[in-house]
Coordinates of C-alpha atoms and ligand atoms in Angstrom, one line a residue:
X1 CA 48.6 8.3 0.3
X2 CA 45.3 8.7 2.0
X3 CA 42.2 6.9 1.1
X4 CA 40.1 9.9 -0.4
X5 CA 43.5 10.6 -2.5
X6 CA 43.5 6.9 -4.1
X7 CA 39.6 7.4 -4.7
X8 CA 40.4 10.8 -6.5
X9 CA 42.8 9.4 -8.4
X10 CA 40.8 6.7 -9.5
X11 CA 38.0 9.1 -10.5
X12 CA 40.7 11.1 -12.5
X13 CA 41.2 8.0 -14.5
X14 CA 44.7 7.6 -13.3
X15 CA 45.8 4.1 -13.1
X16 CA 46.4 3.0 -9.7
X17 CA 49.9 2.0 -8.8
X18 CA 51.0 -1.0 -7.2
X19 CA 51.2 0.7 -3.4
X20 CA 47.8 2.1 -4.1
X21 CA 46.3 -1.4 -4.3
X22 CA 48.5 -2.3 -1.5
X23 CA 47.2 0.4 0.6
X24 CA 43.8 -0.4 -0.2
X25 CA 44.1 -4.2 0.6
X26 CA 45.7 -3.9 3.8
X27 CA 43.2 -1.6 5.2
X28 CA 42.0 -2.5 8.8
X29 CA 40.1 0.2 10.5
X30 CA 36.3 -0.6 10.1
X31 CA 35.2 2.9 8.6
X32 CA 37.8 2.8 5.9
X33 CA 36.9 -0.8 4.8
X34 CA 33.4 0.3 4.4
X35 CA 34.6 3.3 2.3
X36 CA 36.2 1.0 0.4
X37 CA 33.3 -1.4 0.1
X38 CA 31.2 1.7 -1.1
X39 CA 33.3 2.7 -3.5
X40 CA 33.6 -0.6 -5.1
X41 CA 30.0 -0.5 -5.3
X42 CA 30.0 2.6 -7.0
X43 CA 32.3 1.5 -9.7
X44 CA 30.3 -1.4 -10.1
X45 CA 27.1 0.4 -10.5
X46 CA 29.0 2.7 -13.2
X47 CA 30.8 0.0 -15.3
X48 CA 28.5 -3.2 -15.0
X49 CA 25.5 -1.8 -13.4
X50 CA 23.1 -3.4 -10.7
X51 CA 22.3 -6.9 -11.9
X52 CA 23.2 -10.0 -10.7
X53 CA 23.5 -12.9 -13.3
X54 CA 23.0 -16.5 -12.4
X55 CA 25.2 -19.4 -13.6
X56 CA 23.4 -22.6 -12.6
X57 CA 26.5 -25.0 -11.7
X58 CA 26.6 -28.5 -12.4
X59 CA 29.4 -30.6 -10.6
X60 CA 29.3 -33.5 -13.2
X61 CA 32.3 -35.8 -12.0
X62 CA 34.8 -35.8 -9.1
X63 CA 37.1 -37.7 -11.1
X64 CA 40.5 -35.9 -11.1
X65 CA 44.0 -36.6 -12.5
X66 CA 45.5 -33.5 -10.4
X67 CA 46.8 -33.7 -7.1
X68 CA 46.9 -30.1 -5.8
X69 CA 47.7 -30.2 -2.1
X70 CA 44.8 -28.0 -1.0
X71 CA 41.9 -29.7 -3.0
X72 CA 39.5 -32.4 -1.2
X73 CA 39.0 -34.2 -4.4
X74 CA 42.6 -34.5 -5.6
X75 CA 43.7 -37.9 -7.0
X76 CA 45.4 -39.1 -3.9
X77 CA 42.6 -38.6 -1.7
X78 CA 41.5 -42.2 -1.2
X79 CA 38.6 -41.7 1.2
X80 CA 36.4 -40.0 -1.4
X81 CA 33.9 -41.9 -3.4
X82 CA 34.0 -41.1 -7.2
X83 CA 31.1 -40.6 -9.5
X84 CA 30.4 -39.3 -13.0
X85 CA 27.0 -38.0 -13.5
X86 CA 24.9 -39.7 -16.3
X87 CA 24.5 -37.7 -19.4
X88 CA 20.5 -37.4 -18.5
X89 CA 21.4 -36.1 -15.0
X90 CA 23.4 -33.3 -16.6
X91 CA 20.8 -32.7 -19.2
X92 CA 18.1 -32.6 -16.3
X93 CA 20.3 -30.0 -14.6
X94 CA 20.6 -27.9 -17.6
X95 CA 17.0 -28.0 -18.3
X96 CA 16.4 -26.9 -14.9
X97 CA 18.5 -23.8 -15.1
X98 CA 17.1 -22.9 -18.5
X99 CA 13.4 -23.3 -17.2
X100 CA 14.2 -21.2 -14.0
X101 CA 15.7 -18.6 -16.3
X102 CA 18.9 -18.5 -14.9
X103 CA 20.4 -17.6 -18.6
X104 CA 23.5 -19.4 -18.3
X105 CA 25.2 -22.5 -16.4
X106 CA 28.4 -23.7 -15.8
X107 CA 29.7 -27.3 -16.3
X108 CA 32.4 -28.2 -13.8
X109 CA 34.4 -31.5 -13.1
X110 CA 37.6 -32.7 -11.9
X111 CA 40.4 -32.6 -14.8
X112 CA 40.3 -35.1 -17.4
X113 CA 41.9 -35.1 -20.8
X114 CA 41.2 -38.5 -22.5
X115 CA 39.0 -38.7 -25.6
X116 CA 36.3 -40.3 -24.1
X117 CA 35.9 -37.4 -21.7
X118 CA 36.6 -34.8 -24.5
X119 CA 33.8 -36.1 -26.6
X120 CA 31.4 -36.5 -23.9
X121 CA 31.4 -33.3 -22.9
X122 CA 31.4 -31.8 -26.7
X123 CA 28.2 -33.9 -27.0
X124 CA 26.8 -32.7 -24.0
X125 CA 27.3 -28.9 -24.7
X126 CA 25.7 -29.6 -28.1
X127 CA 22.7 -31.3 -26.5
X128 CA 22.2 -28.4 -24.0
X129 CA 22.3 -26.1 -27.0
X130 CA 19.6 -28.1 -28.7
X131 CA 17.5 -28.1 -25.5
X132 CA 17.5 -24.6 -24.7
X133 CA 17.3 -23.8 -28.6
X134 CA 20.6 -22.0 -28.2
X135 CA 19.2 -19.9 -25.2
X136 CA 21.1 -21.0 -22.4
X137 CA 25.0 -19.8 -22.3
X138 CA 27.5 -22.3 -21.3
X139 CA 30.4 -21.4 -19.2
X140 CA 33.1 -24.4 -18.6
X141 CA 35.5 -25.2 -15.8
X142 CA 37.4 -28.5 -16.9
X143 CA 40.9 -27.5 -16.3
X144 CA 44.0 -27.7 -18.6
X145 CA 43.3 -28.7 -22.1
X146 CA 45.0 -28.3 -25.5
X147 CA 44.2 -25.5 -27.9
X148 CA 42.3 -28.4 -30.0
X149 CA 40.3 -29.4 -27.4
X150 CA 39.1 -25.9 -26.3
X151 CA 38.4 -25.2 -29.9
X152 CA 36.2 -28.4 -30.2
X153 CA 34.2 -27.3 -26.9
X154 CA 33.9 -23.8 -28.2
X155 CA 32.3 -24.9 -31.5
X156 CA 30.2 -27.1 -30.0
X157 CA 28.6 -23.8 -28.1
X158 CA 30.5 -23.1 -25.0
X159 CA 31.5 -19.5 -24.9
X160 CA 33.1 -18.6 -21.3
X161 CA 35.6 -20.8 -19.6
X162 CA 37.1 -20.5 -16.0
X163 CA 40.7 -21.4 -15.1
X164 CA 41.8 -20.3 -11.9
X165 CA 45.8 -19.6 -11.6
X166 CA 45.2 -20.3 -8.1
X167 CA 48.2 -17.7 -7.3
X168 CA 50.2 -15.4 -9.7
X169 CA 53.4 -16.4 -7.6
X170 CA 55.2 -19.1 -9.3
X171 CA 57.2 -19.8 -6.4
X172 CA 54.1 -20.3 -4.2
X173 CA 52.3 -22.2 -6.8
X174 CA 55.3 -24.8 -6.7
X175 CA 54.6 -25.2 -3.0
X176 CA 50.8 -26.0 -3.4
X177 CA 51.3 -28.3 -6.4
X178 CA 53.3 -31.5 -6.8
X179 CA 56.4 -31.2 -9.4
X180 CA 54.4 -32.4 -12.4
X181 CA 51.7 -29.6 -11.9
X182 CA 53.3 -26.5 -14.2
X183 CA 52.5 -22.9 -13.6
X184 CA 53.6 -21.7 -17.1
X185 CA 51.4 -24.3 -18.8
X186 CA 48.7 -23.2 -16.6
X187 CA 49.3 -19.7 -17.3
X188 CA 49.7 -20.7 -21.0
X189 CA 46.2 -22.2 -21.2
X190 CA 44.7 -18.7 -20.6
X191 CA 46.2 -17.7 -23.7
X192 CA 44.9 -20.8 -25.6
X193 CA 41.4 -20.1 -24.1
X194 CA 41.3 -16.5 -25.6
X195 CA 42.6 -17.9 -29.0
X196 CA 40.1 -20.3 -29.1
X197 CA 37.3 -17.5 -28.7
X198 CA 36.2 -17.9 -25.2
X199 CA 35.3 -15.1 -22.5
X200 CA 38.2 -16.1 -20.0
X201 CA 38.0 -16.4 -16.2
X202 CA 40.5 -16.6 -13.8
X203 CA 41.2 -16.3 -9.8
X204 CA 43.1 -17.0 -7.0
X205 CA 42.7 -18.3 -3.1
X206 CA 42.8 -16.2 -0.8
X207 CA 45.1 -16.4 2.5
X208 CA 46.9 -19.3 1.6
X209 CA 49.8 -20.7 3.5
X210 CA 53.3 -18.8 2.5
X211 CA 50.9 -16.0 0.7
X212 CA 51.5 -12.4 1.5
X213 CA 49.7 -9.2 0.8
X214 CA 52.2 -8.5 -2.1
X215 CA 51.3 -11.6 -3.7
X216 CA 47.6 -11.1 -3.6
X217 CA 48.3 -7.3 -4.9
X218 CA 50.2 -9.0 -7.9
X219 CA 47.4 -11.2 -8.3
X220 CA 45.1 -8.3 -9.1
X221 CA 47.8 -7.1 -11.2
X222 CA 47.9 -10.1 -13.1
X223 CA 44.3 -10.1 -13.9
X224 CA 44.7 -6.9 -15.6
X225 CA 48.1 -7.8 -17.3
X226 CA 46.5 -11.1 -18.8
X227 CA 43.3 -9.0 -20.0
X228 CA 40.9 -11.2 -17.8
X229 CA 37.3 -11.0 -18.6
X230 CA 35.7 -12.9 -15.4
X231 CA 37.3 -13.3 -12.0
X232 CA 36.4 -16.0 -9.4
X233 CA 38.2 -15.8 -6.3
X234 CA 37.3 -17.0 -2.7
X235 CA 39.2 -17.9 0.6
X236 CA 41.3 -21.0 0.8
X237 CA 39.5 -23.2 3.1
X238 CA 41.1 -26.2 5.0
X239 CA 40.2 -30.0 3.5
X240 CA 40.8 -32.8 6.0
X241 CA 42.9 -35.5 4.2
X242 CA 44.9 -33.1 2.1
X243 CA 48.6 -32.3 2.6
X244 CA 48.2 -28.6 2.9
X245 CA 45.7 -29.1 5.9
X246 CA 48.6 -29.8 8.2
X247 CA 50.5 -26.8 7.6
X248 CA 51.2 -24.8 11.0
X249 CA 49.7 -21.6 12.0
X250 CA 53.2 -20.0 11.6
X251 CA 53.2 -20.4 7.8
X252 CA 50.3 -18.2 7.1
X253 CA 52.2 -14.6 7.0
X254 CA 48.7 -12.7 6.7
X255 CA 47.2 -12.4 10.1
X256 CA 43.6 -11.4 9.0
X257 CA 40.2 -12.7 9.2
X258 CA 40.1 -14.3 5.7
X259 CA 36.4 -13.1 5.1
X260 CA 37.4 -9.7 5.4
X261 CA 40.5 -10.0 3.5
X262 CA 38.1 -11.7 0.6
X263 CA 35.7 -9.2 0.6
X264 CA 38.5 -6.5 0.2
X265 CA 40.0 -8.4 -2.6
X266 CA 36.7 -8.4 -4.7
X267 CA 36.4 -4.6 -3.6
X268 CA 39.9 -3.6 -5.0
X269 CA 39.7 -5.9 -8.0
X270 CA 36.5 -4.1 -8.9
X271 CA 38.0 -0.7 -8.5
X272 CA 41.2 -1.5 -10.6
X273 CA 39.5 -3.9 -13.5
X274 CA 36.2 -1.9 -13.4
X275 CA 34.4 -3.5 -16.2
X276 CA 34.8 -7.4 -15.7
X277 CA 32.4 -9.9 -14.4
X278 CA 33.1 -10.8 -11.0
X279 CA 31.7 -14.3 -8.9
X280 CA 30.5 -14.1 -5.4
X281 CA 31.8 -17.4 -4.7
X282 CA 30.4 -20.3 -2.7
X283 CA 33.5 -20.7 -0.4
X284 CA 32.4 -17.1 0.8
X285 CA 29.3 -18.3 1.6
X286 CA 30.8 -21.4 3.5
X287 CA 32.7 -19.0 6.1
X288 CA 29.6 -16.4 6.5
X289 CA 25.9 -17.0 6.0
X290 CA 25.5 -13.9 4.0
X291 CA 29.1 -13.9 2.5
X292 CA 27.9 -14.1 -1.2
X293 CA 25.7 -11.3 -0.5
X294 CA 28.4 -9.2 1.0
X295 CA 30.4 -10.0 -2.0
X296 CA 27.9 -8.3 -4.4
X297 CA 27.8 -5.3 -2.2
X298 CA 31.4 -5.0 -2.4
X299 CA 31.5 -5.5 -6.3
X300 CA 30.7 -8.7 -7.3
X301 CA 28.0 -9.4 -9.8
X302 CA 27.8 -13.2 -10.7
X303 CA 26.3 -16.1 -8.5
X304 CA 26.5 -19.9 -9.3
X305 CA 23.7 -21.4 -7.7
X306 CA 24.6 -25.3 -7.6
X307 CA 21.9 -27.4 -9.7
X308 CA 23.8 -30.6 -9.2
X309 CA 21.8 -33.4 -7.7
X310 CA 21.9 -33.5 -4.1
X311 CA 22.6 -37.1 -4.3
X312 CA 26.3 -36.1 -5.6
X313 CA 27.1 -32.9 -3.7
X314 CA 28.8 -35.0 -0.7
X315 CA 31.2 -36.3 -3.3
X316 CA 32.2 -32.9 -4.5
X317 CA 33.4 -31.4 -1.5
X318 CA 36.9 -29.4 -2.4
X319 CA 37.0 -28.2 1.1
X320 CA 35.4 -28.9 4.5
X321 CA 31.9 -27.8 5.5
X322 CA 30.5 -26.7 2.0
X323 CA 27.3 -25.3 2.4
X324 CA 24.1 -26.2 0.6
X325 CA 24.7 -29.9 0.7
X326 CA 21.3 -30.7 1.1
X327 CA 19.3 -28.0 -0.4
X328 CA 17.7 -29.1 -4.1
X329 CA 18.0 -26.7 -6.7
X330 CA 14.4 -25.7 -6.1
X331 CA 15.0 -24.4 -2.7
X332 CA 18.0 -22.6 -3.9
X333 CA 16.1 -20.7 -6.6
X334 CA 13.8 -19.2 -4.0
X335 CA 16.0 -18.6 -1.2
X336 CA 18.5 -17.0 -3.5
X337 CA 16.0 -14.7 -5.2
X338 CA 14.8 -13.1 -1.8
X339 CA 18.3 -12.9 -0.7
X340 CA 19.3 -11.1 -3.6
X341 CA 16.1 -8.7 -3.6
X342 CA 16.6 -8.3 0.0
X343 CA 19.7 -6.4 -0.5
X344 CA 18.2 -4.3 -3.2
X345 CA 20.2 -5.7 -6.1
X346 CA 18.4 -7.0 -9.3
X347 CA 18.5 -10.4 -11.2
X348 CA 19.2 -10.8 -14.9
X349 CA 16.8 -13.6 -15.5
X350 CA 17.3 -15.1 -18.8
X351 CA 20.2 -13.1 -19.8
X352 CA 23.6 -14.5 -20.6
X353 CA 25.3 -11.5 -18.8
X354 CA 28.4 -11.4 -20.6
X355 CA 31.7 -9.6 -19.4
X356 CA 31.2 -6.3 -20.6
X357 CA 34.9 -6.2 -20.6
X358 CA 35.0 -8.6 -23.3
X359 CA 32.2 -6.9 -25.2
X360 CA 34.2 -3.7 -25.1
X361 CA 37.1 -5.2 -26.4
X362 CA 35.5 -6.8 -29.7
X363 CA 33.8 -3.7 -30.5
Ligands
5AD401 N1 39.6 -23.9 -0.5 C1 39.1 -22.9 -1.3 N2 39.1 -23.5 -2.7 C2 39.5 -24.6 -3.0 N3 39.6 -24.9 -4.5 C3 40.1 -26.1 -4.5 N4 40.4 -26.6 -3.2 C4 39.9 -25.6 -2.3 C5 40.2 -25.3 -0.8 N5 40.6 -26.2 -0.2 C6 39.1 -24.2 -5.7 C7 40.4 -24.1 -6.2 C8 39.9 -24.5 -7.8 C9 38.4 -24.4 -7.8 C10 37.4 -25.1 -8.6 O1 38.1 -24.7 -6.3 O2 40.8 -22.5 -6.8 O3 40.4 -23.8 -9.0
FES402 FE1 43.4 -29.3 -8.4 FE2 41.1 -30.3 -7.2 S1 42.8 -31.3 -7.7 S2 41.8 -28.0 -7.8

């Protein structure tokens, strides 16, 4: 089917089929990719509007019980110096996000499930709510936990949660993780999060070894089937000292520039899911100076500026060449604001910017 026919189908409110998504994702001609991006932007304006929302990101700790084969802070990586930020340092980051009118913040860390960690997080959430008079929205990105833990954190005041499925292909998931990492368990966490009351975000990595275009199309369908509210996805980037970094070229079935593919993934996801929040991720910026801005033009509406003290940033490298290692949070605000206004987007200062998809559901 031609591009125009697929867009027409979309405009007539017909559900796009798997093969339509495949056609869009595999576009290679420059003018067609341009048309795809423009269409995604049009869908974004119609369903979620022009505003970009900020979530100030704090990378609380790089201590992690997980051992994902691709990740720079995996448990077995002995070259990493481990840290946990002190409560005051985390609260200072939250205060910064609040005072700079970010509206929301994200608490992210390596995965831990011991009671000490659970109650530490619970306490931090309560204190952030207090210091911001309940005004700062809190998103968590703290991995797989029990329903009880999710409920405790929700009741303390967090209301959104990010847990990437990494890939919706269970076999591929098995190749990227040690045997004790369980795809079904992770998928079920998305259900538990919803049960606990959270707006739920998930996402995948793009152009992984062994990953095909069909896998990526299935990822987008997975987001819809799981009724996901927010999406965060980005290119898979090599991290030295990890097992996956040694994968030879012939094990990458997708032969396409990963930046172009990541932009197309955002665009197709926007067109198919319409009213979800989609993040323009740091990994996009890592491979292209204006990658995040292009993400916004292709349908993303969320940016997560890093407000972690620069002291800790070199130790939170999930992949090599992560940007903004030495900029402090103040520089990030100014640089981001002008970058976003430059591309004719607006900033939703002081607003939570919740997923409209979630809001539409509960009405
Ligand atoms: N490249 C890109 N993204 C990565 N992540 C972890 N390692 C990498 C990598 N090498 C992503 C995972 C995880 C998120 C916190 O960071 O998707 O869910
Ligand atoms: Fe799993 Fe870092 S160890 S993503």
